[in-house]
mmCIF file of C-alpha atoms in Angstrom:
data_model
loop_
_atom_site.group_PDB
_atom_site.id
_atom_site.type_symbol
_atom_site.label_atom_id
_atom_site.label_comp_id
_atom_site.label_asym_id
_atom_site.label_seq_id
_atom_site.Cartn_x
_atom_site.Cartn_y
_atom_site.Cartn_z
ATOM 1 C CA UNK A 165 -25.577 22.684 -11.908
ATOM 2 C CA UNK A 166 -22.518 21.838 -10.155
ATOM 3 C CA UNK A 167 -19.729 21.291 -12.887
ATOM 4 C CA UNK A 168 -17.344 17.726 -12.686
ATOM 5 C CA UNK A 169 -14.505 18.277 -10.445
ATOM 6 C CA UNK A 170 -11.368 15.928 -10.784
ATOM 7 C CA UNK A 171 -7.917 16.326 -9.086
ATOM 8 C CA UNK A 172 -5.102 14.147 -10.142
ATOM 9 C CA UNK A 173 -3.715 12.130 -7.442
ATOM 10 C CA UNK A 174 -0.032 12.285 -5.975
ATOM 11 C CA UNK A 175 1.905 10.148 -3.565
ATOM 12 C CA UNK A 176 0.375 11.851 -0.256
ATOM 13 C CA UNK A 177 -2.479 12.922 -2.052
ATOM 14 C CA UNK A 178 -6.123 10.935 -3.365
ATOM 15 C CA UNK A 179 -7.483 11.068 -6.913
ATOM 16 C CA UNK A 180 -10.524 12.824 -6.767
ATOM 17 C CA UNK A 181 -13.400 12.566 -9.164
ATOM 18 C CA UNK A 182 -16.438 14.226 -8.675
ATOM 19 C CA UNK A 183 -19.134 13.599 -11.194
ATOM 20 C CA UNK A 184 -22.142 15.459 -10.903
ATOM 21 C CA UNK A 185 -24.707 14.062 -13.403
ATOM 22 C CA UNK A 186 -23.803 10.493 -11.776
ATOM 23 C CA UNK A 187 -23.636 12.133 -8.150
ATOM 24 C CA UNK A 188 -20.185 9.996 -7.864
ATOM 25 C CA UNK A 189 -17.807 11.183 -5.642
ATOM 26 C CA UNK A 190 -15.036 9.192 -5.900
ATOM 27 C CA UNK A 191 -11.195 9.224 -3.637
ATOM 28 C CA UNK A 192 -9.091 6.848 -4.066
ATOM 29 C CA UNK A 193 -5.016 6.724 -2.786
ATOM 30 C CA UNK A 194 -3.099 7.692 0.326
ATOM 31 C CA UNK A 195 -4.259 10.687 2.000
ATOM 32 C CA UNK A 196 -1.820 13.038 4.008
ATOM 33 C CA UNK A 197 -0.982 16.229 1.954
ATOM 34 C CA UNK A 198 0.706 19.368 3.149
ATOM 35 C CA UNK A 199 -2.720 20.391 3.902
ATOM 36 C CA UNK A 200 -5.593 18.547 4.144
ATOM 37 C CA UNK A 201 -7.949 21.533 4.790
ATOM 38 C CA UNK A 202 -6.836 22.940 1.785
ATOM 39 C CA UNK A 203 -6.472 20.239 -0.184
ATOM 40 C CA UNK A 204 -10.521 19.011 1.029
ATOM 41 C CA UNK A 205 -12.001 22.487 1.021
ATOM 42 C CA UNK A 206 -13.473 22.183 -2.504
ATOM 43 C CA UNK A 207 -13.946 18.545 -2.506
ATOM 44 C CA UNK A 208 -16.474 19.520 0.462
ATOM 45 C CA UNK A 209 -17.807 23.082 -0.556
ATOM 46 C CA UNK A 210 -18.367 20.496 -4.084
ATOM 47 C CA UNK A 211 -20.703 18.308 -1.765
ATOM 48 C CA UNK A 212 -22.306 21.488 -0.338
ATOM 49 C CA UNK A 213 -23.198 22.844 -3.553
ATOM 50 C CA UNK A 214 -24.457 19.549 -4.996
ATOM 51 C CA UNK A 215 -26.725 18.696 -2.330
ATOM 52 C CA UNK A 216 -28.022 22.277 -2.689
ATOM 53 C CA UNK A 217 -29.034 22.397 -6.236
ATOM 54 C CA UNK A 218 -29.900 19.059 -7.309
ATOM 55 C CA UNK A 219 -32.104 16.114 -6.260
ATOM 56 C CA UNK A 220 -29.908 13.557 -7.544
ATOM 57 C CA UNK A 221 -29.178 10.844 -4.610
ATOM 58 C CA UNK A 222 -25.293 10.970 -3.848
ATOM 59 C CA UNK A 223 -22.868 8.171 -3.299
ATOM 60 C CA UNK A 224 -19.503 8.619 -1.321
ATOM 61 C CA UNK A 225 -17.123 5.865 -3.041
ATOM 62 C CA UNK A 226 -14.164 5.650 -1.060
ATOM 63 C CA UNK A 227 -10.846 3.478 -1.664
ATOM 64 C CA UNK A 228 -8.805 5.192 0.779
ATOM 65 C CA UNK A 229 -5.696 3.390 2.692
ATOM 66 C CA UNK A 230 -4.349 5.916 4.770
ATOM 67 C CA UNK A 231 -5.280 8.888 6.083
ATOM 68 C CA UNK A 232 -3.762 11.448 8.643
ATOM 69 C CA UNK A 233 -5.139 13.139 11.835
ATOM 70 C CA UNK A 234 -6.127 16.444 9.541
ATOM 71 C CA UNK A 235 -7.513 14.343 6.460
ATOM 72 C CA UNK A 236 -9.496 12.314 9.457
ATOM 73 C CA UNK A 237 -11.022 15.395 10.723
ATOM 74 C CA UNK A 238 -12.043 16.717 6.734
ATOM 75 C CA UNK A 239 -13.754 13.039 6.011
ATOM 76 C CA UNK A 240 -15.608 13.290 9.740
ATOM 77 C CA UNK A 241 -16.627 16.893 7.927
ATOM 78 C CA UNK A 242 -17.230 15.478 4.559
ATOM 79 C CA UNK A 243 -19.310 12.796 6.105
ATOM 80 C CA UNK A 244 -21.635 15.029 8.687
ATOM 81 C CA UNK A 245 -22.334 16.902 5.484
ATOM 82 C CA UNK A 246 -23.662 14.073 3.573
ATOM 83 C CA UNK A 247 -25.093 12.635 7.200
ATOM 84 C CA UNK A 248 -27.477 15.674 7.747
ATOM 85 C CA UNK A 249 -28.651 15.788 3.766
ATOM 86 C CA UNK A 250 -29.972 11.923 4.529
ATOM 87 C CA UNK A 251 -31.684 13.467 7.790
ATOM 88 C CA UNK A 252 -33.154 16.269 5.592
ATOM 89 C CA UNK A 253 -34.828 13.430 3.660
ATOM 90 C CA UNK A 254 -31.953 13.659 0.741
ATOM 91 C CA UNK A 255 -30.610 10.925 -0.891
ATOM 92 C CA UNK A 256 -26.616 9.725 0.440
ATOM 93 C CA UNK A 257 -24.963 7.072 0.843
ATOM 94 C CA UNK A 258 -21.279 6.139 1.512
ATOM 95 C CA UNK A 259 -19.766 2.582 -0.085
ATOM 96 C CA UNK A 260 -16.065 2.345 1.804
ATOM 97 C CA UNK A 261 -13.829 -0.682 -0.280
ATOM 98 C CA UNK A 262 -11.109 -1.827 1.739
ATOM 99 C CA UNK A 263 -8.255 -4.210 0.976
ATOM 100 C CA UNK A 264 -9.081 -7.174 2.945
ATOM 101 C CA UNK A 265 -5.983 -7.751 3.754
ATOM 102 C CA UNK A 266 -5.275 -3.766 5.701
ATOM 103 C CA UNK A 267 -7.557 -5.218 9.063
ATOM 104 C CA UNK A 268 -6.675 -1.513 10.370
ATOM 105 C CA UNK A 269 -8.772 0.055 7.247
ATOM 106 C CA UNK A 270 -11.821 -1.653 7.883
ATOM 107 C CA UNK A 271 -11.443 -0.749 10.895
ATOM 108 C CA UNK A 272 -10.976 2.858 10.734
ATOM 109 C CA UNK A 273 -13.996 2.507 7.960
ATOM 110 C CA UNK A 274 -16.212 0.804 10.760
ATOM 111 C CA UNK A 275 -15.297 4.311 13.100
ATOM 112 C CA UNK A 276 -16.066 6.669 10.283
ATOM 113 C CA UNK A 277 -19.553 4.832 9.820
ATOM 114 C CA UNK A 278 -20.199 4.760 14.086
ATOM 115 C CA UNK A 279 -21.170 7.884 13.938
ATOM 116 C CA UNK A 280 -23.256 8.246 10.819
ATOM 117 C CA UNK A 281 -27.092 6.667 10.426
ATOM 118 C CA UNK A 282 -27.030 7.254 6.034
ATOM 119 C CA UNK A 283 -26.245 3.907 4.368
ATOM 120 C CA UNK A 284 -22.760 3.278 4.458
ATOM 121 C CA UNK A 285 -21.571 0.156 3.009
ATOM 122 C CA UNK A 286 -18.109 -1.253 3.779
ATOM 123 C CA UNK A 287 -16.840 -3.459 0.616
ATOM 124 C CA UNK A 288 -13.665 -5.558 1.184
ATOM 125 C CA UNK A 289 -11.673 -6.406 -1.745
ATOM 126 C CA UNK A 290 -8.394 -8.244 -2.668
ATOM 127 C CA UNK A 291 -5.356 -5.507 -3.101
ATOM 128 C CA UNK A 292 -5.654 -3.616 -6.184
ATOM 129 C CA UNK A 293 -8.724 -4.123 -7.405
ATOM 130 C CA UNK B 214 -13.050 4.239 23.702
ATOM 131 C CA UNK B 215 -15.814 6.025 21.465
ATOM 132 C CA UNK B 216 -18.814 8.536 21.715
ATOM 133 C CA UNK B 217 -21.561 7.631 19.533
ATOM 134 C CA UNK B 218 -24.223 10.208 18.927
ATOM 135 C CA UNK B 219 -26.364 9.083 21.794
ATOM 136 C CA UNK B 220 -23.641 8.768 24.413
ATOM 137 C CA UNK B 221 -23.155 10.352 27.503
ATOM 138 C CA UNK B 222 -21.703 13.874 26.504
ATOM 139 C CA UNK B 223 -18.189 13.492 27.861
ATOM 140 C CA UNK B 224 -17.935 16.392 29.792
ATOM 141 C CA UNK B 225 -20.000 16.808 33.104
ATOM 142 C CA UNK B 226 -20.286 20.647 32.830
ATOM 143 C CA UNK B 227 -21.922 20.131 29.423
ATOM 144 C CA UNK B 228 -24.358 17.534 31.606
ATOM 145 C CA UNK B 229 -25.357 19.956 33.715
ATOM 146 C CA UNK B 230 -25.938 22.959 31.317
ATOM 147 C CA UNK B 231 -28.260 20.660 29.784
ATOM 148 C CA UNK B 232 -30.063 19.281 32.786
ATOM 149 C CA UNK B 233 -30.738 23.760 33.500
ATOM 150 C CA UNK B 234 -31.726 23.920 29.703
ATOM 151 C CA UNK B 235 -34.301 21.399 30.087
ATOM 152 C CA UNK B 236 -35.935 23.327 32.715
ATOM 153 C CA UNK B 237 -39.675 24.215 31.283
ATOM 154 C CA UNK B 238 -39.498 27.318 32.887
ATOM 155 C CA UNK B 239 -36.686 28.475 30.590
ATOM 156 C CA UNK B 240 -38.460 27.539 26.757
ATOM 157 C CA UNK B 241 -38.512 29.935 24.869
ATOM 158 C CA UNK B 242 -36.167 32.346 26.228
ATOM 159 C CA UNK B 243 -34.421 33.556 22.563
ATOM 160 C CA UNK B 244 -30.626 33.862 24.652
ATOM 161 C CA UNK B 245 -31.350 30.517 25.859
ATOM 162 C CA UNK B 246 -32.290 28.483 22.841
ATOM 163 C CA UNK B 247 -28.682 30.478 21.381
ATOM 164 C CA UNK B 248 -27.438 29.364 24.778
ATOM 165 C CA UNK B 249 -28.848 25.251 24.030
ATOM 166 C CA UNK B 250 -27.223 25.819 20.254
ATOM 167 C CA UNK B 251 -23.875 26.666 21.112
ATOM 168 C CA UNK B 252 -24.269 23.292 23.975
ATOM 169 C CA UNK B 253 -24.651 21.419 20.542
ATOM 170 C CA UNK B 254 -22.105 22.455 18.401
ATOM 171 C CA UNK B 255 -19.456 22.355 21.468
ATOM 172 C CA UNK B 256 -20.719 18.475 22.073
ATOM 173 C CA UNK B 257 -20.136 18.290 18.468
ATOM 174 C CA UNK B 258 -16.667 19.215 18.201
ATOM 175 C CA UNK B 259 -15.686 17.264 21.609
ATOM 176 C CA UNK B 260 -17.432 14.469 20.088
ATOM 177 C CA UNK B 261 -15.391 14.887 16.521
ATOM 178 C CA UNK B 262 -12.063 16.135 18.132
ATOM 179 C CA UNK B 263 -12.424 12.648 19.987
ATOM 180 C CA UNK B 264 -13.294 10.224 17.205
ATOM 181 C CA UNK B 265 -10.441 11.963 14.799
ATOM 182 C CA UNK B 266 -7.987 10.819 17.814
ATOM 183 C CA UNK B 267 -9.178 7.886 17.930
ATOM 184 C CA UNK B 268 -9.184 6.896 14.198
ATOM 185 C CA UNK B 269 -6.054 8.585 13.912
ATOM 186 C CA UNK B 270 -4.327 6.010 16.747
ATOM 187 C CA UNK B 271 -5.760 3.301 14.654
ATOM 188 C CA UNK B 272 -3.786 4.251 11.607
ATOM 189 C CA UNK B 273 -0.765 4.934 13.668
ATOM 190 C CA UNK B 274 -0.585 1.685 14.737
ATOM 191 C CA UNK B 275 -1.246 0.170 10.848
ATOM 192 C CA UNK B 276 2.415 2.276 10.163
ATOM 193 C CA UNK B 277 3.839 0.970 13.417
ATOM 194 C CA UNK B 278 2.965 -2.612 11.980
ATOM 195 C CA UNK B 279 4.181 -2.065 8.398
ATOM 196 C CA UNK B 280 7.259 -0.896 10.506
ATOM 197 C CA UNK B 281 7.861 -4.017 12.227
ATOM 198 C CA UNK B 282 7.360 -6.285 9.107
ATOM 199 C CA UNK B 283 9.887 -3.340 6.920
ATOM 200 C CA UNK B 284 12.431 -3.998 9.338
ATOM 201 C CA UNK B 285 11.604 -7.863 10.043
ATOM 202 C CA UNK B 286 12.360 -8.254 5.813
ATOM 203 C CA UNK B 287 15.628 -6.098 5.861
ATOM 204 C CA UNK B 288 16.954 -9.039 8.115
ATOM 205 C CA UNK B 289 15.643 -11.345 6.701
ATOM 206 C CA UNK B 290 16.717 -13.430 3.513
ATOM 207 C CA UNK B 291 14.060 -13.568 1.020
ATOM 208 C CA UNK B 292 15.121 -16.604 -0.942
ATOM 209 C CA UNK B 293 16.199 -19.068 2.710
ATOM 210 C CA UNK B 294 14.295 -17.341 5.130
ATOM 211 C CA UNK B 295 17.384 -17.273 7.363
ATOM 212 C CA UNK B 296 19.091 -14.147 8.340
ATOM 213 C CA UNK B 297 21.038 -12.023 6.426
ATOM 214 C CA UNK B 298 24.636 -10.295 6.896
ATOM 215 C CA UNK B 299 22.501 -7.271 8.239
ATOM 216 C CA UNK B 300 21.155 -8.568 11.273
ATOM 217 C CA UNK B 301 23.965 -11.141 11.715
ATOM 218 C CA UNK B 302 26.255 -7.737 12.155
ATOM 219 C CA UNK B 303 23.542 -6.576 14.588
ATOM 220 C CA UNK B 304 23.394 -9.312 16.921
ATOM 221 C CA UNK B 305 27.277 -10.678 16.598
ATOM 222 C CA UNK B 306 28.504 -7.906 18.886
ATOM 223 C CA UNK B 307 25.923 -8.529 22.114
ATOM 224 C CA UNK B 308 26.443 -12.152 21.966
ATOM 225 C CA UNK B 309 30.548 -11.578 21.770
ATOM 226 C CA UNK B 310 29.926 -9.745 24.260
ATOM 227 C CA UNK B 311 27.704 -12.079 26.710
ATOM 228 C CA UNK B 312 30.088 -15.047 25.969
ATOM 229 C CA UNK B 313 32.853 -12.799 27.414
ATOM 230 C CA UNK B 314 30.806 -12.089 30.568
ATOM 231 C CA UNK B 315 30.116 -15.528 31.094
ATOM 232 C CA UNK B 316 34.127 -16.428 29.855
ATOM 233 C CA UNK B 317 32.488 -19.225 27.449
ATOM 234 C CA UNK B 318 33.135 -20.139 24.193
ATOM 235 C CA UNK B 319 31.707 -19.005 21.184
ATOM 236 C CA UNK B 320 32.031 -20.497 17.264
ATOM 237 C CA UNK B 321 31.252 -19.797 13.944
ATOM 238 C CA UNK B 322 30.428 -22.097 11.533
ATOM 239 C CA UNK B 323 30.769 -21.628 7.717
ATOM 240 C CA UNK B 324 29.554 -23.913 5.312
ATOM 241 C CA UNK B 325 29.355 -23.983 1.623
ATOM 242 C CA UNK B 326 27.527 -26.173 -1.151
ATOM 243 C CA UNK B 327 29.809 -28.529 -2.760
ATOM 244 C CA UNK B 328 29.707 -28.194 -6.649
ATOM 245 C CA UNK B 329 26.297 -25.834 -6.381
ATOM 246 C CA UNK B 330 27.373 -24.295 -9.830
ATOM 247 C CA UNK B 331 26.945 -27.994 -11.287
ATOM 248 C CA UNK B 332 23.621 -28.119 -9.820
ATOM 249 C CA UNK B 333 22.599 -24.821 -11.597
ATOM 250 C CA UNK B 334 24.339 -25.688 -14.649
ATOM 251 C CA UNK B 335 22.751 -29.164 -15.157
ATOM 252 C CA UNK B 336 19.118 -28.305 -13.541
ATOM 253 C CA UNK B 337 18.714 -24.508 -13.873
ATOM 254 C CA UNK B 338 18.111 -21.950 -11.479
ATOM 255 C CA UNK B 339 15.215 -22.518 -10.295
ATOM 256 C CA UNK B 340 15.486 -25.827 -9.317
ATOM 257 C CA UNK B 341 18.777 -24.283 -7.434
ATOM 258 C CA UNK B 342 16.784 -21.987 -6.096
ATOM 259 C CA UNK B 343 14.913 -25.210 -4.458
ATOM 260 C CA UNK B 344 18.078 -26.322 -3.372
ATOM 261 C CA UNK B 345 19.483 -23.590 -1.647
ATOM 262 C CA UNK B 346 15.722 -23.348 0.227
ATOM 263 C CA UNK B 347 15.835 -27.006 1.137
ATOM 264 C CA UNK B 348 19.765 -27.020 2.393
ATOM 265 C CA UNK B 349 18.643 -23.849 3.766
ATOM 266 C CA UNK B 350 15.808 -25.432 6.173
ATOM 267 C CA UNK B 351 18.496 -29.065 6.806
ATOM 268 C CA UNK B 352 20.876 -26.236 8.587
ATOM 269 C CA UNK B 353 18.629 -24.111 10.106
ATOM 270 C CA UNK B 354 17.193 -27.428 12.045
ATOM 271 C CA UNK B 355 20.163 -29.255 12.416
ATOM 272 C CA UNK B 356 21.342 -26.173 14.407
ATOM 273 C CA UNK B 357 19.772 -25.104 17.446
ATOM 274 C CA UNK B 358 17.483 -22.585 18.258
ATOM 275 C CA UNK B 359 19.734 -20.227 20.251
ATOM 276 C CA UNK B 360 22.429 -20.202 16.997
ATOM 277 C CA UNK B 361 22.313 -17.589 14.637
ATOM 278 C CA UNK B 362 21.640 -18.913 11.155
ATOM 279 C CA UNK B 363 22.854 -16.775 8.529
ATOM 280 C CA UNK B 364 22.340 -17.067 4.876
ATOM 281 C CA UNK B 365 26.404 -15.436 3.956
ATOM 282 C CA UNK B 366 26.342 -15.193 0.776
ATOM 283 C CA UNK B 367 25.222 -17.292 -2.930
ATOM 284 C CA UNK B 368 25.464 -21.364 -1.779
ATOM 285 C CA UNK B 369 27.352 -20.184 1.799
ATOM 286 C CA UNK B 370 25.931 -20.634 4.942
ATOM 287 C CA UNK B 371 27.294 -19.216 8.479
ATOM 288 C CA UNK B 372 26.494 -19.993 12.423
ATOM 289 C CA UNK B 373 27.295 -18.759 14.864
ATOM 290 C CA UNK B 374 27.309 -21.468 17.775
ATOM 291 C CA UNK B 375 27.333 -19.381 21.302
ATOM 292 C CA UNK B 376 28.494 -21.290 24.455
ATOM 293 C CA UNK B 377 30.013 -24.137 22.558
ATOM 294 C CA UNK B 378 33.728 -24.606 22.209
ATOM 295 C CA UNK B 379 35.481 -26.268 19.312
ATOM 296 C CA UNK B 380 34.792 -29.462 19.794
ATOM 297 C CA UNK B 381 30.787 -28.888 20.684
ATOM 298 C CA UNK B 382 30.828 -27.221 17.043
ATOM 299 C CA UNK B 383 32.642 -30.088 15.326
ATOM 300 C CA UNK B 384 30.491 -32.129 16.749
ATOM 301 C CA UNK B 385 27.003 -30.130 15.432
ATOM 302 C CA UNK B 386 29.111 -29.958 12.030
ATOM 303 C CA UNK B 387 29.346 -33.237 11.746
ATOM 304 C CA UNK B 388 25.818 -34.308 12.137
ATOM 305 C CA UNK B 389 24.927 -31.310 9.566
ATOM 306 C CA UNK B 390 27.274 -32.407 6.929
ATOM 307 C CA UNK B 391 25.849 -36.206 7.540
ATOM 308 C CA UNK B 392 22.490 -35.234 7.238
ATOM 309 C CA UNK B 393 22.797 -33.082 4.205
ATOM 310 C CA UNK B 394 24.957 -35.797 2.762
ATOM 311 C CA UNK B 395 21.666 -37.981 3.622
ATOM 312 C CA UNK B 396 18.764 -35.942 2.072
ATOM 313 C CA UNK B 397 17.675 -36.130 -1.338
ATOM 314 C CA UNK B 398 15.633 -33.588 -2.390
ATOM 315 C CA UNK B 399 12.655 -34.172 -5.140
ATOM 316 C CA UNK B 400 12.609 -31.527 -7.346
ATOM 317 C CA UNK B 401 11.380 -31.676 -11.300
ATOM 318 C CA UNK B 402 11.252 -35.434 -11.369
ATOM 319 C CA UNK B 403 14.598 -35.802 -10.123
ATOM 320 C CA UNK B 404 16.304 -36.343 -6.562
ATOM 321 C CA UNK B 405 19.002 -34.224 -6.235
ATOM 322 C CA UNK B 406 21.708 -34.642 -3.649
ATOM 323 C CA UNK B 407 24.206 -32.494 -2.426
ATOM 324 C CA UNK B 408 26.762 -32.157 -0.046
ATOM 325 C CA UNK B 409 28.135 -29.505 2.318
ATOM 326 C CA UNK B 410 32.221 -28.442 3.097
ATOM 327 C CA UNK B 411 32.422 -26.829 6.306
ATOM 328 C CA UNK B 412 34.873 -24.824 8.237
ATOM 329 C CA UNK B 413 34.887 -23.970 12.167
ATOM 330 C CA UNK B 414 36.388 -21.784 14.499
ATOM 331 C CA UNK B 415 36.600 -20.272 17.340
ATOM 332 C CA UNK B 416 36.188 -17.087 18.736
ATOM 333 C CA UNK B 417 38.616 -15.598 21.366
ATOM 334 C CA UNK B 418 39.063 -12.058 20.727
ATOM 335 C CA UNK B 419 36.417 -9.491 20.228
ATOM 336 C CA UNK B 420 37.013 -9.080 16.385
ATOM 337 C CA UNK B 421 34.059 -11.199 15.089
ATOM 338 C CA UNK B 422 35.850 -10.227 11.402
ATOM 339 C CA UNK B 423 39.194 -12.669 12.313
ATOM 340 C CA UNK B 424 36.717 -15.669 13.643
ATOM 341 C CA UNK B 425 34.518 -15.426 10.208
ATOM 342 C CA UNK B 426 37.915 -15.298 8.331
ATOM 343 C CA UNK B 427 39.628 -18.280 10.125
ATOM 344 C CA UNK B 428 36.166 -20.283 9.712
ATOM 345 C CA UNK B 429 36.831 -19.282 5.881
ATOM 346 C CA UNK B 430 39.941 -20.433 5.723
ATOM 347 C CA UNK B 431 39.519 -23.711 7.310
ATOM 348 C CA UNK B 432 36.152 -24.202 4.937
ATOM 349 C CA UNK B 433 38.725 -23.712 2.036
ATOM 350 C CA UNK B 434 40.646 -26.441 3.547
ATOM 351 C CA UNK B 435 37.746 -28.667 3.603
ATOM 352 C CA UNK B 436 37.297 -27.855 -0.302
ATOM 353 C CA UNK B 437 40.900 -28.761 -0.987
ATOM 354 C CA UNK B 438 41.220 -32.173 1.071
ATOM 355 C CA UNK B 439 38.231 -33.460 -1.220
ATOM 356 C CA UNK B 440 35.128 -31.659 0.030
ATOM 357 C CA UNK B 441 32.443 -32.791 2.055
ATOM 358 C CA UNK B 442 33.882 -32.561 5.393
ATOM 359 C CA UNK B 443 34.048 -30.631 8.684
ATOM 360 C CA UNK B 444 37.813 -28.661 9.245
ATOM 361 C CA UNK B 445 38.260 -27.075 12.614
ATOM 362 C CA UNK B 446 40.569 -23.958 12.108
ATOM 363 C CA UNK B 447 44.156 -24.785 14.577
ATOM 364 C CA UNK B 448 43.568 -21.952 17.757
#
């Protein structure tokens, strides 16, 4: 079994929690570190692994305000992954929350879901909540 | 624009290295199914390369908007709404300038609450924070809209008038002070009034510092001769 995964968050950076017996994974902050590919390798070699093992259904949860161009291309990644384990008959789903006042968020949440057929639910809530 | 899954694949060499792969005659081939792969994955990462751009430019424009509202609140007062000193000192020198060009006559206009201190003393702060708002919105549309209205400094006020000469700007001074003089503003049960001392002059030079400091002086002559009146500073 995959073990919990959690990486403190920083000013450029998301807090990550990945739980594996809820099959939670959980970002929520600003995303534009140094580098994203490093910094989403094992958040997505994490979703790998726990779609491989398990049968648990997993759900994305996503309170994310910013992202750049390299942390765009890792949650396009992220997301395929968890798109072609829903084809495969597996269990994913993605629930975005947005402030409802950031009109650009829920928009860039309504491009990231586009592409994707999984259920992806797009939650807008008052700022910090 | 976007590419959805089932969209056109954006590139017309890609359309027609399909169109061969679909060809019965080649099924089964074990290069061409490779061949029909690699199509995929390179659609793929047009298709992702293109919606990363995309979303990108959509949170570009979120910072160029939080830009535009960061540097709209650095010039702006929080408490009046009016301007501050900031962007007064960023727009005094183009319009010192244009008055030149056009050889008219420019004034400032500095006004101050008479006795504000009482106001805060007797009422508190935040009923003179109601004040200053209120006197605040009185000058900004007693003035026109071409003036720059400047919040200076605590109960101070400044203008600057553009195209007017001295006597257009004792003129709008006047009908400020009156109406201020006129208002009462309800706040906590009561109906406060207050009135306004202003000073005027104008601006010949290109020193915008000398005009403000000659519209000063004559404001501190309107305090002396018994407040609540309009001093034009002598040219």
């Amino acid at each position: 079994m995959v073990n919990d995964l959690i990486i403190a968050g920083s000013i450029s950076s998301p807090t990550v929690r990945l739980d594996a017996s809820r099959g939670v994974m959980e970002l929520t902050g600003e995303s534009y570190p140094q580098n994203a590919f490093d910094f989403f390798a094992p958040i997505i070699e994490w979703a790998r692994q726990f779609l491989r093992e398990g049968s648990t259904p997993l759900c994305l949860e996503l309170r994310l305000s910013y992202l750049n161009t390299s942390s765009t291309k890792c949650m396009i990644d992220l997301l395929d992954l968890l798109e072609n384990a829903h084809k495969s008959g597996r269990s994913a789903r993605v629930a975005w929350f947005c402030d409802k006042e950031n009109d650009r968020a829920r928009e860039a949440a309504e491009e990231f879901r586009e592409d994707v057929t999984l259920p992806f639910e797009i939650v807008l809530e008052g700022p910090g909540q | 624009m976007s590419f959805r899954r089932d969209s056109q694949d954006p590139d017309p060499f890609l359309e027609r290295t399909r169109e061969v792969l679909a060809d019965p005659a080649y099924t089964g081939n074990p290069l061409l199914e490779q061949y029909r792969e690699l199509a995929d994955r390179y659609a793929h990462v047009i298709r992702t390369f293109m919606k990363t751009v995309h979303i990108s430019d959509g949170y570009q424009l979120r910072l160029k908007e939080l830009n535009a509202a960061l540097d709209e609140a650095v010039r702006t007062d929080y408490l009046t709404g009016l301007m501050n000193r900031r962007a007064f000192f960023d727009r005094v020198r183009p319009e010192l300038s244009r008055s030149r060009r056009h050889e008219r006559s420019l004034c400032i206009l500095m006004g101050d609450i008479d006795r504000f201190k009482a106001v805060n003393d007797q009422y508190g702060h935040d009923v003179g924070d109601m004040v200053l708002r209120e006197t605040a919105r009185t000058f900004a549309s007693s003035l026109r809209s071409e003036d720059l209205k400047v919040r200076w400094g605590g109960e101070e006020f400044l203008a600057l008038l553009p195209e007017t000469d001295a006597n257009g700007a004792a003129a709008a001074a006047e009908k400020l002070r009156s109406v201020i003089e006129q208002s009462a503003i309800d706040v906590a049960g009561s109906s406060i009034r207050v009135t306004i001392s202003i000073g005027i002059a104008e601006e010949r030079g290109d020193d915008p510092e000398a005009a403000i400091r000659a519209a000063d002086q004559a404001l501190l002559e309107a305090k002396r001769t018994g407040r609540n009146r309009v001093v034009v500073a002598a040219p």
